Short mmCIF file of C-alpha atoms (C1' of nucleotides) in Angstrom, two decimals:
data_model
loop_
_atom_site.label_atom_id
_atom_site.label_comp_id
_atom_site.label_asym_id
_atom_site.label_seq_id
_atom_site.Cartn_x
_atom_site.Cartn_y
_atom_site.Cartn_z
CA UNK A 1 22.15 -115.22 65.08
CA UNK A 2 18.66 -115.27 66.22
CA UNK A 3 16.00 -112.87 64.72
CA UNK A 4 16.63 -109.28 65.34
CA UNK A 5 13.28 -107.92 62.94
CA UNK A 6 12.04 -106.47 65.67
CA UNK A 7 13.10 -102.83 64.09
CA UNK A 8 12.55 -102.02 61.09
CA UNK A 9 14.83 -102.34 58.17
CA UNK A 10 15.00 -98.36 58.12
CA UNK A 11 14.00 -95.99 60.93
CA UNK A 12 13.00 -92.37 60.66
CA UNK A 13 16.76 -91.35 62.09
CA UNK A 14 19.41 -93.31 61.68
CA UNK A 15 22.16 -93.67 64.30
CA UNK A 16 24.83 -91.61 63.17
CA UNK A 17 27.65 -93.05 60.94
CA UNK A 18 30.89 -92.17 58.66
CA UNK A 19 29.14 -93.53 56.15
CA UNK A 20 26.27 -91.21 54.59
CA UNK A 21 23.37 -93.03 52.46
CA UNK A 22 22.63 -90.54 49.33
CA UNK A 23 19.09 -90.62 47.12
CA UNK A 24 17.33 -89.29 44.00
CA UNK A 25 20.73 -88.43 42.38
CA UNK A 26 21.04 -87.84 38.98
CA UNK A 27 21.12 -90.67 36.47
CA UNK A 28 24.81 -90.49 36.19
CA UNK A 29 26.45 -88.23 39.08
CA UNK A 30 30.43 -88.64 39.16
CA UNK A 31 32.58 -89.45 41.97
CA UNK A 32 34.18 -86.38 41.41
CA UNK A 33 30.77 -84.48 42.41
CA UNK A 34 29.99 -86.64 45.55
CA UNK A 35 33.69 -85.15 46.62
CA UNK A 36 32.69 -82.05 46.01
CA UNK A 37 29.27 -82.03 47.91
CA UNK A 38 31.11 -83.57 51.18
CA UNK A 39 34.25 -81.71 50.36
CA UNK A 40 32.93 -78.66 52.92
CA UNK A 41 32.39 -80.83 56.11
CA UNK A 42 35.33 -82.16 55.99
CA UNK A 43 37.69 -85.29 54.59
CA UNK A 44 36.22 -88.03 52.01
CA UNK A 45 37.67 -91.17 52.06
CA UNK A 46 35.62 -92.96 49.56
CA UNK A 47 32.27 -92.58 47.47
CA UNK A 48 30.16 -95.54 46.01
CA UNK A 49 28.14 -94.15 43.37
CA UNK A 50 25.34 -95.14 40.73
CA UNK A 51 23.93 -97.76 43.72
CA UNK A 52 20.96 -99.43 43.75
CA UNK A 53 18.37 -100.70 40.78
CA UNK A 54 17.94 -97.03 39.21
CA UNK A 55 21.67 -96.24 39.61
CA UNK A 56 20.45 -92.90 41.53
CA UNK A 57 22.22 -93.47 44.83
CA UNK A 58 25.63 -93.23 46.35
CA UNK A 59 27.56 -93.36 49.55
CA UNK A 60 29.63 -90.75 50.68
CA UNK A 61 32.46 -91.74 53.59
CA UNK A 62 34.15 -89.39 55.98
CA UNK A 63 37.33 -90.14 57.77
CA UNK A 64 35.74 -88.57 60.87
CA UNK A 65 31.93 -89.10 62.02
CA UNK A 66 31.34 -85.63 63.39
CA UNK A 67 32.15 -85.06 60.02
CA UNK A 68 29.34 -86.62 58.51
CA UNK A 69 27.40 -85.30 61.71
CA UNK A 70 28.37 -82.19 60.48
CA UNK A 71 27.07 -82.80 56.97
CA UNK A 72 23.65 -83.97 57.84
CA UNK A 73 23.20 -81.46 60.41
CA UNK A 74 23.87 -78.15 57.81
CA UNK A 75 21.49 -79.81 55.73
CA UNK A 76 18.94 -80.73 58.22
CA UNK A 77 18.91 -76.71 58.92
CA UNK A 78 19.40 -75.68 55.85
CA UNK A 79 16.77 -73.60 53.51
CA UNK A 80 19.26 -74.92 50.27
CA UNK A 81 19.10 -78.29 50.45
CA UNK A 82 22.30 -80.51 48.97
CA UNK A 83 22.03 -80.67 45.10
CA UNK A 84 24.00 -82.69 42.60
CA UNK A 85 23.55 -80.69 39.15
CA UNK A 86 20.73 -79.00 40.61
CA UNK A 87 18.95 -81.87 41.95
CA UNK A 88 17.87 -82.35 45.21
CA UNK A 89 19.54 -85.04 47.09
CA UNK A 90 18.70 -86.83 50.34
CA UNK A 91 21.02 -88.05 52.83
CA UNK A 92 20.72 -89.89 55.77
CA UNK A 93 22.95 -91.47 57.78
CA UNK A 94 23.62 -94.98 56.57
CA UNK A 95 23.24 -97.98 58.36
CA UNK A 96 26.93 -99.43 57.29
CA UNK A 97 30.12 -97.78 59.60
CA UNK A 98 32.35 -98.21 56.41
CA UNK A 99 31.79 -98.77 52.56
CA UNK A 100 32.56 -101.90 51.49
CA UNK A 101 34.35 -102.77 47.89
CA UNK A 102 33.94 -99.22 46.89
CA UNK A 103 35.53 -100.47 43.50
CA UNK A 104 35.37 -103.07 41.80
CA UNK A 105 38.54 -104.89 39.61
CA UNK A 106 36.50 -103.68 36.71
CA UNK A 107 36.88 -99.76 37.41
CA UNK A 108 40.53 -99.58 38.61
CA UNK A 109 42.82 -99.45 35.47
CA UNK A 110 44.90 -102.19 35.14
CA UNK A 111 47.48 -103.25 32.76
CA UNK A 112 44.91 -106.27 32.00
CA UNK A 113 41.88 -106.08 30.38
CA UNK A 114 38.44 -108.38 30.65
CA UNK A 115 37.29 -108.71 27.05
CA UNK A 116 33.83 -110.61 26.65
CA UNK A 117 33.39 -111.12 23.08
CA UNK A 118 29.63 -111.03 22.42
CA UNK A 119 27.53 -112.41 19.43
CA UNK A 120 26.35 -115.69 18.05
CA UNK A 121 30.07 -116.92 16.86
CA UNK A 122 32.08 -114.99 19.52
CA UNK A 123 33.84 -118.87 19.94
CA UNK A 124 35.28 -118.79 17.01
CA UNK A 125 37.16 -115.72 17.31
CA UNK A 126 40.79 -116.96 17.38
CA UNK A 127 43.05 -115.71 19.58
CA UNK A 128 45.45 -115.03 16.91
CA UNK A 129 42.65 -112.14 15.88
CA UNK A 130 42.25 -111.26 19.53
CA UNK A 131 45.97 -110.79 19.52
CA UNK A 132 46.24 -108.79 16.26
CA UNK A 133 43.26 -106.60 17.20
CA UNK A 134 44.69 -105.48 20.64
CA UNK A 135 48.62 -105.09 18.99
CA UNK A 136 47.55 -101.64 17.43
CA UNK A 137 47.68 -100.30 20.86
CA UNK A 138 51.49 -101.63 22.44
CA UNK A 139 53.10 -105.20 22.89
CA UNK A 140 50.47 -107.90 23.90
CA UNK A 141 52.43 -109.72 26.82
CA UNK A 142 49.89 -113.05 27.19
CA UNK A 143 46.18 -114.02 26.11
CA UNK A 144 44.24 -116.05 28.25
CA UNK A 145 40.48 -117.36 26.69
CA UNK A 146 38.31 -118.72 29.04
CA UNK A 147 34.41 -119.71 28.69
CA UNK A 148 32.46 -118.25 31.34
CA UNK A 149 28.75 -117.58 32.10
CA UNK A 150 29.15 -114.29 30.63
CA UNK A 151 29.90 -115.79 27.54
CA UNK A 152 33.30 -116.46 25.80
CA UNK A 153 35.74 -114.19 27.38
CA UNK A 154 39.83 -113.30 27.30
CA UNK A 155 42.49 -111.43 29.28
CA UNK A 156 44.45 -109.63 27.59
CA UNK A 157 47.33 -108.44 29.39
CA UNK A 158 49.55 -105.31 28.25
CA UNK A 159 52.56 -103.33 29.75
CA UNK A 160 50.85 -101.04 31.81
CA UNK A 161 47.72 -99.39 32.38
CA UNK A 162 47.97 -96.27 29.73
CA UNK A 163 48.27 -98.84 26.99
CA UNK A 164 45.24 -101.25 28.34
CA UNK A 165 43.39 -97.63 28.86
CA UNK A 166 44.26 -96.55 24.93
CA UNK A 167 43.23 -100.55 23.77
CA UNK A 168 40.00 -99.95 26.25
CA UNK A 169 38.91 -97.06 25.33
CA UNK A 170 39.48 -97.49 21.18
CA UNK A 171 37.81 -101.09 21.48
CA UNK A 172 34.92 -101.09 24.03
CA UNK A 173 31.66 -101.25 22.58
CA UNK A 174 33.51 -101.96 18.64
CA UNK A 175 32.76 -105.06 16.55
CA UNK A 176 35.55 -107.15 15.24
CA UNK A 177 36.22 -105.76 11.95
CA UNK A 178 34.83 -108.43 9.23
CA UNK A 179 37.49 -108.83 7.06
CA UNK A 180 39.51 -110.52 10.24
CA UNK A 181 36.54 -113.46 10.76
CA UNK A 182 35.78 -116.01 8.73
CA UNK A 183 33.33 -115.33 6.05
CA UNK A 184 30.19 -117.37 7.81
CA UNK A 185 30.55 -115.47 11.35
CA UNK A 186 28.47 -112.90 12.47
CA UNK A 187 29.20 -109.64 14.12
CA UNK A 188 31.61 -110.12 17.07
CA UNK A 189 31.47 -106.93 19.47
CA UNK A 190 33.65 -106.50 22.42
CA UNK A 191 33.03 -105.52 25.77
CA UNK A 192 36.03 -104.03 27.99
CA UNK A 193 36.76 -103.80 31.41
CA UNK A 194 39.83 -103.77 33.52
CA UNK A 195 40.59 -107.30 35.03
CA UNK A 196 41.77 -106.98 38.77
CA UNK A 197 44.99 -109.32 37.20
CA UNK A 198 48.40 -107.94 36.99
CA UNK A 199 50.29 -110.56 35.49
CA UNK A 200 48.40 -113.94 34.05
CA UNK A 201 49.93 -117.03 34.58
CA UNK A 202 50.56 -118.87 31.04
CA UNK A 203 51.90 -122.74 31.55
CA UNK A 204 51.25 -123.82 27.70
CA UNK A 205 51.02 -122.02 24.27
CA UNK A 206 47.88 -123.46 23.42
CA UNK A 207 44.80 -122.60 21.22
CA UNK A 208 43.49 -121.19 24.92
CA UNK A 209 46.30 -119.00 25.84
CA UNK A 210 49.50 -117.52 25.05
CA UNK A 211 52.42 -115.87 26.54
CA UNK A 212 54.41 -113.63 23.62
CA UNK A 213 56.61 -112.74 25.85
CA UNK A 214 57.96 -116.02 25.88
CA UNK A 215 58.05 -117.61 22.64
CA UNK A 216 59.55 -121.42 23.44
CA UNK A 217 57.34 -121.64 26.00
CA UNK A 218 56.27 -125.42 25.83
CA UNK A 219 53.21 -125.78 23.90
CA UNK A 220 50.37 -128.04 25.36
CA UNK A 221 50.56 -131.50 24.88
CA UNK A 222 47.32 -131.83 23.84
CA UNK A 223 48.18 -129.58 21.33
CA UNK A 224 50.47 -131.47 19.35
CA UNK A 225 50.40 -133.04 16.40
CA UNK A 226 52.14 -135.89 14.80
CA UNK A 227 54.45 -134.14 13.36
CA UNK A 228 55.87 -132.88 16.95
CA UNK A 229 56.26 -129.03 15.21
CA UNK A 230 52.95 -127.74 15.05
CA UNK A 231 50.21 -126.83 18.01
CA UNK A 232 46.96 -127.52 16.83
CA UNK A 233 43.61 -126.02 18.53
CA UNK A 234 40.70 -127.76 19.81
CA UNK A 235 39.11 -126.84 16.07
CA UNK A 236 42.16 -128.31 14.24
CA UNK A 237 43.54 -125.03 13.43
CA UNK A 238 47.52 -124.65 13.46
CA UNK A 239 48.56 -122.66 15.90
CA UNK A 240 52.15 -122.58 14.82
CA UNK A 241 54.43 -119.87 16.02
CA UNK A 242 53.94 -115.97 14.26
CA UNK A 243 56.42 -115.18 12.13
CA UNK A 244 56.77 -111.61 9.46
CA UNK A 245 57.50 -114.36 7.06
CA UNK A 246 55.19 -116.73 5.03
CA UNK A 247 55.32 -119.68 3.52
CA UNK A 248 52.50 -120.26 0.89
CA UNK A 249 51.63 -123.60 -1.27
CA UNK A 250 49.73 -123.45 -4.30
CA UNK A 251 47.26 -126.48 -4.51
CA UNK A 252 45.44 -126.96 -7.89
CA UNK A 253 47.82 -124.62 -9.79
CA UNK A 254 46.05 -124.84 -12.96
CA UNK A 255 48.11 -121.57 -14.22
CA UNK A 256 51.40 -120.57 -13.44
CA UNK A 257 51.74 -118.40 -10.15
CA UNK A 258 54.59 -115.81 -10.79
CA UNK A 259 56.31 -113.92 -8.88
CA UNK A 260 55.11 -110.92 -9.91
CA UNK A 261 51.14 -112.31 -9.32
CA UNK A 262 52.36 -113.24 -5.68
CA UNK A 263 53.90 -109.89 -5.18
CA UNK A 264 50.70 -108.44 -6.44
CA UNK A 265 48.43 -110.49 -3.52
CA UNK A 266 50.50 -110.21 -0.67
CA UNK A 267 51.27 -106.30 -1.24
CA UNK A 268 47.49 -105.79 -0.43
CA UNK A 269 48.21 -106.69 2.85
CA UNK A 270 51.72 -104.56 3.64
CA UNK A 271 54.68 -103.68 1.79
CA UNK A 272 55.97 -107.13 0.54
CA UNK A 273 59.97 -107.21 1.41
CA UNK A 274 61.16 -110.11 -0.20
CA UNK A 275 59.95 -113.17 -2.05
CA UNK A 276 61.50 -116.88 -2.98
CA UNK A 277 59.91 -119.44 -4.56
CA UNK A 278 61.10 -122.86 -5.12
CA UNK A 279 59.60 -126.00 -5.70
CA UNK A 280 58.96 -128.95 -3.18
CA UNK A 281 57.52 -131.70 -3.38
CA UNK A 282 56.29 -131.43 -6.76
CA UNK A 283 54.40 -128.38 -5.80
CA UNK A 284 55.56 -125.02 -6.01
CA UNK A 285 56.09 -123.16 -2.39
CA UNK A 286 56.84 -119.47 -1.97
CA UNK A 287 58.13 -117.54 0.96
CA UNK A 288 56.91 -113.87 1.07
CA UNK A 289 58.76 -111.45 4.07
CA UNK A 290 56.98 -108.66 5.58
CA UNK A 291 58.42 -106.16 7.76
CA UNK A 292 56.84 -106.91 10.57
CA UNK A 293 54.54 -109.70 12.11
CA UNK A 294 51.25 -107.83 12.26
CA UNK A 295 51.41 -108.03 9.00
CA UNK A 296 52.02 -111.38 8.13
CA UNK A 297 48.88 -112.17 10.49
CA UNK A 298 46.59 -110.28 8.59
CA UNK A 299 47.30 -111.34 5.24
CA UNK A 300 47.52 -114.99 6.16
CA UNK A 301 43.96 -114.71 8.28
CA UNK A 302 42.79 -113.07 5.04
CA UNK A 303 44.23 -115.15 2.17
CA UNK A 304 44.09 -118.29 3.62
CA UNK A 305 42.53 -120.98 1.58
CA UNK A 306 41.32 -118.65 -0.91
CA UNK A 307 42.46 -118.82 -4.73
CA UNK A 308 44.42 -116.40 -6.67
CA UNK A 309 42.12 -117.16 -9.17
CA UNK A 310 38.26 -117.76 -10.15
CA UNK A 311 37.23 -121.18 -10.16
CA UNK A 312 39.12 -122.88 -7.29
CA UNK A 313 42.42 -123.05 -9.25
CA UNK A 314 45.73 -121.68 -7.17
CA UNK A 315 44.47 -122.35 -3.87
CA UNK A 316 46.69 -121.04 -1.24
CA UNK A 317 47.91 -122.67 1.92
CA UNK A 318 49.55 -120.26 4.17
CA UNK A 319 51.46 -121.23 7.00
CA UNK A 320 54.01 -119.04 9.27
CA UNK A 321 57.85 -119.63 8.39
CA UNK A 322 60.66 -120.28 10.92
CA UNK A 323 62.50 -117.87 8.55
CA UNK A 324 62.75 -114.34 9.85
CA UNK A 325 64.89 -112.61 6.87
CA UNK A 326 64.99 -114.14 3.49
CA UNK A 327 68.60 -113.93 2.11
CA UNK A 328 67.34 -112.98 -1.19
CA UNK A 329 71.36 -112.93 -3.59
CA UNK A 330 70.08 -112.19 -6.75
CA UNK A 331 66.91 -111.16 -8.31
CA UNK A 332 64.74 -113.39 -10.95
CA UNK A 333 61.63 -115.10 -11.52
CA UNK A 334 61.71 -116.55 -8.57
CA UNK A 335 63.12 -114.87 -5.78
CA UNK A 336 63.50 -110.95 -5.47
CA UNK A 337 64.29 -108.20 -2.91
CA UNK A 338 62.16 -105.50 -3.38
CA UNK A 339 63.63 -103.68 -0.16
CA UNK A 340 67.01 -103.02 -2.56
CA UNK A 341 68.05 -101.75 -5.80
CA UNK A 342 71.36 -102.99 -6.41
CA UNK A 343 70.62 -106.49 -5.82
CA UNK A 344 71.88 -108.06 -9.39
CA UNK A 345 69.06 -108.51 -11.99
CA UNK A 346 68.67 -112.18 -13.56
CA UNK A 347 66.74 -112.07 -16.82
CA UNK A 348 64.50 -114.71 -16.62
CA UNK A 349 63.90 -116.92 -19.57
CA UNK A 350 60.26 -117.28 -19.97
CA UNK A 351 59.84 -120.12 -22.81
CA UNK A 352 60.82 -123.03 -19.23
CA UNK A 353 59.23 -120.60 -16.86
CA UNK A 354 58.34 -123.92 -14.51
CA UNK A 355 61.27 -125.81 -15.42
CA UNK A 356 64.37 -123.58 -15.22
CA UNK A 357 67.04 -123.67 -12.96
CA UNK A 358 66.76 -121.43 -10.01
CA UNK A 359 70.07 -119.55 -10.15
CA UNK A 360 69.70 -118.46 -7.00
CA UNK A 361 69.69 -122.05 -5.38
CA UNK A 362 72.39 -122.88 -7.52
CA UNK A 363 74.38 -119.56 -6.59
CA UNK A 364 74.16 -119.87 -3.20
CA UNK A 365 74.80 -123.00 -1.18
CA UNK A 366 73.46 -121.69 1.54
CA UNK A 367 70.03 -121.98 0.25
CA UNK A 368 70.41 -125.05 -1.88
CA UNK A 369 67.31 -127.10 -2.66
CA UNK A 370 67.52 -129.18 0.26
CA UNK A 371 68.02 -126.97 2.97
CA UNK A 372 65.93 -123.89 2.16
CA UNK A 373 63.04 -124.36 4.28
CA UNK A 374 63.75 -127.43 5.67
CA UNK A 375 61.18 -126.06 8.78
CA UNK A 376 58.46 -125.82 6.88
CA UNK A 377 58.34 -129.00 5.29
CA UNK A 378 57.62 -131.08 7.98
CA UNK A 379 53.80 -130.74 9.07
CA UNK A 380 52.97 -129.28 5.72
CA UNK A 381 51.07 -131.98 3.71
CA UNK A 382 50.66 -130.96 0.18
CA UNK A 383 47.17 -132.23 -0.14
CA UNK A 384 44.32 -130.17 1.57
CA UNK A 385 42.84 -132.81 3.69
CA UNK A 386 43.68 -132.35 7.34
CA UNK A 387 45.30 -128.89 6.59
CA UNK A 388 42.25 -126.84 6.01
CA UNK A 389 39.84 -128.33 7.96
CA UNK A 390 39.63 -124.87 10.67
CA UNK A 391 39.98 -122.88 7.20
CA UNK A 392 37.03 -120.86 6.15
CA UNK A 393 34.78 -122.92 3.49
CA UNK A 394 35.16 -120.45 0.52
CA UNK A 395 32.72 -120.86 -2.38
CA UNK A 396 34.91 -121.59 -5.25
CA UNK A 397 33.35 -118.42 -7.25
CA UNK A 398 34.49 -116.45 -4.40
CA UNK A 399 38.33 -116.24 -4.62
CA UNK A 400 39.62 -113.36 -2.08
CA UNK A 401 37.61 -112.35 0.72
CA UNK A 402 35.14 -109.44 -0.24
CA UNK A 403 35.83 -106.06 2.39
CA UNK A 404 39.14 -105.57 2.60
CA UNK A 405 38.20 -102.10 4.82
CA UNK A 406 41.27 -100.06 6.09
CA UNK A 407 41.69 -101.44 9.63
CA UNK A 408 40.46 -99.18 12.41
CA UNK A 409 42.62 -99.43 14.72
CA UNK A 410 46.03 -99.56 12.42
CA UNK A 411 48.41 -97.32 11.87
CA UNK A 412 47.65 -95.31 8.32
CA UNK A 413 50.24 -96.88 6.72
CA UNK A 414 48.42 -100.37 7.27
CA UNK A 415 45.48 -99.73 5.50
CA UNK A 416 44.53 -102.65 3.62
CA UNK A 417 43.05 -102.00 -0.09
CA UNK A 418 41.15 -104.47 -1.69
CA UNK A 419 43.05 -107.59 -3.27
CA UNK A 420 40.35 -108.11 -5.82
CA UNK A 421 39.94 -111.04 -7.56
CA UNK A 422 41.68 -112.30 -10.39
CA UNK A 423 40.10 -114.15 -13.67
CA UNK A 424 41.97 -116.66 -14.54
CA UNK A 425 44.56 -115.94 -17.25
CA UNK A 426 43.26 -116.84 -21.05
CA UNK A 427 44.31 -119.36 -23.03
CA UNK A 428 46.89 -117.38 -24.49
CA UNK A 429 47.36 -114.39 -22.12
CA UNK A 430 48.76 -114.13 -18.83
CA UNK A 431 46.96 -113.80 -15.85
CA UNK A 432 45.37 -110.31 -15.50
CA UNK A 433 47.03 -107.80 -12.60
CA UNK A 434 44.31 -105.72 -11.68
CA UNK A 435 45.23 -104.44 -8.15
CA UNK A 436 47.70 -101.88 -7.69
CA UNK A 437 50.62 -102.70 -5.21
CA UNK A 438 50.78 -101.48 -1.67
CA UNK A 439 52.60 -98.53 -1.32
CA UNK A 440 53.14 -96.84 1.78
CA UNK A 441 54.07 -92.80 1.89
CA UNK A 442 57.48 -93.81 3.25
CA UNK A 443 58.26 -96.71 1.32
CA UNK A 444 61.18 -96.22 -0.86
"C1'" DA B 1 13.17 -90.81 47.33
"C1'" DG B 2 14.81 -95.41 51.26
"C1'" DC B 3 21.18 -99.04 51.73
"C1'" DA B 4 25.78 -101.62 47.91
"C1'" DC B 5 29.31 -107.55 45.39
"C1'" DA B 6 31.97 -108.32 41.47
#
DNA sequence: AGCACA
């Protein structure tokens, strides 16, 4: 196109158009309000508002131009000129015939939501977090994370707008809460808008995405280790598949881990269903059930590499089970349902607390030594090297992590109380229970 | 108070 300057870029009077140019609104002046002010010359078809550098313009568009004609003509005649919570606005005709992208993906709710995770460390929020943060609000269908200009950002995708709209409006502007990072990262805040997606395509669980809608989805190759079982993330984190129950190892136990001290730590998180521990490996292994996923994420972000006791002894290695309800037969020092009552009591005999039988193995074939957790074993070195290394660093002074604030955006009966930390035990005493045990209103 | 893209 050659030069057309000759006129310039806006006349006096502009030839007349659908499309009406609007000035010296007020700072924040609705859609709802530019429908109004039209609303008496007849039908609008679309507003832009909060245009320009100041925000303090809009564009109003008729379906008919004598009806912006119409408009601008009362006006032009008028002694009350158009107002906008009693401001005076200016309209002209505007040089567009139509207005263009009147929305972008970011207003229009969607069932998917841009998240931009802002702050020094936003990178090493995991999208396990990600995922537990936006499950308050509904079913999380797929995460995608993605590193753009803006910064390190996800999709989250839900079932349908209300739910995005409920996560939205409860997380925009919030910080991660603490007690879900590692220890070292900073403040992570979260920005929210609706993503123009519908449906994101998910090829791989990987430490990048995930589709929870579809659990045996392949995971990426790249994402594999050794072993073949686990999915491990560009940090070396396993991303193994969630699961409500746990399976912890004890490294450096220096005192005895009971049952009872187990039930005591994990209860912090959620009401502890059932627990079985058995040894493997020369190491002692537990499995701890919770009712429900969620809660299994949270206590293994949170307990993760930390000690049950001061001074580095009992470290815990937690890692999700392909068990989804423990068959718990009899109740003992090592395994116990604390969901029933008339499960048959074993006494325990304290004097070979580390060396007796487990009855319950023994009882029950189904769960003899061999084939209790045979899942779990592979992929789960004993030894810390290799295992930890996307685990926080914790100071060995520092056993549990420190604010253990009630979640705010779970459910009241998910509050999480502080664990505290536990001395370890005296020479001649037991270890020290200091923390009293979850217990939910409707928890029988 | 003067024309809009992510």
């Amino acid at each position: 196109m050659a030069s057309v300057s000759s006129q310039p870029q806006f006349r006096y009077t502009q030839p007349p158009s659908k499309v009406l140019h609007l000035r010296n609104l007020p700072w924040e002046c609705t859609e709802e309000e530019l429908i109004e002010l039209g609303k008496p010359f007849g039908k609008v078809v679309n507003t832009k508002c909060n245009v320009g550098a100041n925000r303090n313009q809009a564009f109003i568009e008729f379906a008919d131009l004598n009806q912006a004609i119409a408009m601008i003509s009362y006006y032009a005649s008028s002694s009350e000129p158009a107002q906008v919570r009693g401001k005076t606005v200016y309209l002209q005709y505007s040089n567009r015939q139509e207005i263009v992208n009147n929305k972008t993906a970011a207003d229009v709710a969607g069932n998917v939501l841009l998240v931009t995770i802002e702050g020094e460390d936003a990178r090493l929020v995991s999208i396990d977090v990600l995922h537990l943060v936006f499950s308050a609000f509904g079913f999380v269908h797929k995460i995608t994370t993605f590193e753009k200009t803006a910064g390190f950002q996800a999709l989250v995708q839900f079932s349908d707008a209300e739910t995005a709209t409920s996560a939205k409006n409860a997380l925009d502007g919030r910080s991660i809460p603490r007690y879900l990072l590692p220890e070292h990262v900073g403040s992570c805040t979260l920005r929210i808008t609706y993503s123009g997606h519908t449906d994101l395509s998910v090829k791989f669980q990987s430490h990048r995405s995930r589709d929870y809608t579809n659990p045996y989805l392949p995971v990426a190759p790249s994402a594999i280790d050794g072993s073949g079982q686990f999915v491990v993330g560009l940090d070396g984190k396993k991303l193994e598949p969630e699961s409500n129950v746990l399976l912890a190892s004890i490294e450096n136990m220096q005192y005895a881990v009971t049952l009872d001290v187990l039930y005591m730590v994990f209860s912090s998180f959620g009401p502890v269903q059932k627990i079985a521990m058995f040894d493997k490996n020369g190491g002692v292994q537990a499995l701890i059930q919770y009712p429900d996923v969620q809660t299994a994420v949270v206590a293994k972000e949170a307990l993760e590499g930390h000690c049950i006791y001061d001074g580095g002894f009992c470290k815990l290695h937690l890692s999700y089970s392909r068990h989804t309800d423990l068959s718990i037969k009899v109740n003992n020092d090592r395994s116990r349902d604390y969901t029933l009552s008339n499960v048959p009591m074993v006494n325990a005999q304290p004097s070979i607390l580390g060396q007796q039988p487990v009855p319950m193995m023994a009882s029950n074939p189904q769960y003899s030594g061999a084939q209790f957790a045979p899942t779990e074993q592979v992929g789960m070195p004993q030894n810390s090297a290799g295992w930890a290394t996307g685990a926080p660093q914790v100071p060995q002074s520092m056993a549990m992590p420190m604010a253990m604030h009630s979640h705010p955006y779970m459910p009241p009966g998910a509050m999480l109380p502080h664990p505290g930390m536990r001395h370890p035990p005296g020479q001649n005493g037991p270890p020290q229970a200091t923390m009293a045990p979850y217990r939910p209103d409707g928890m029988q």
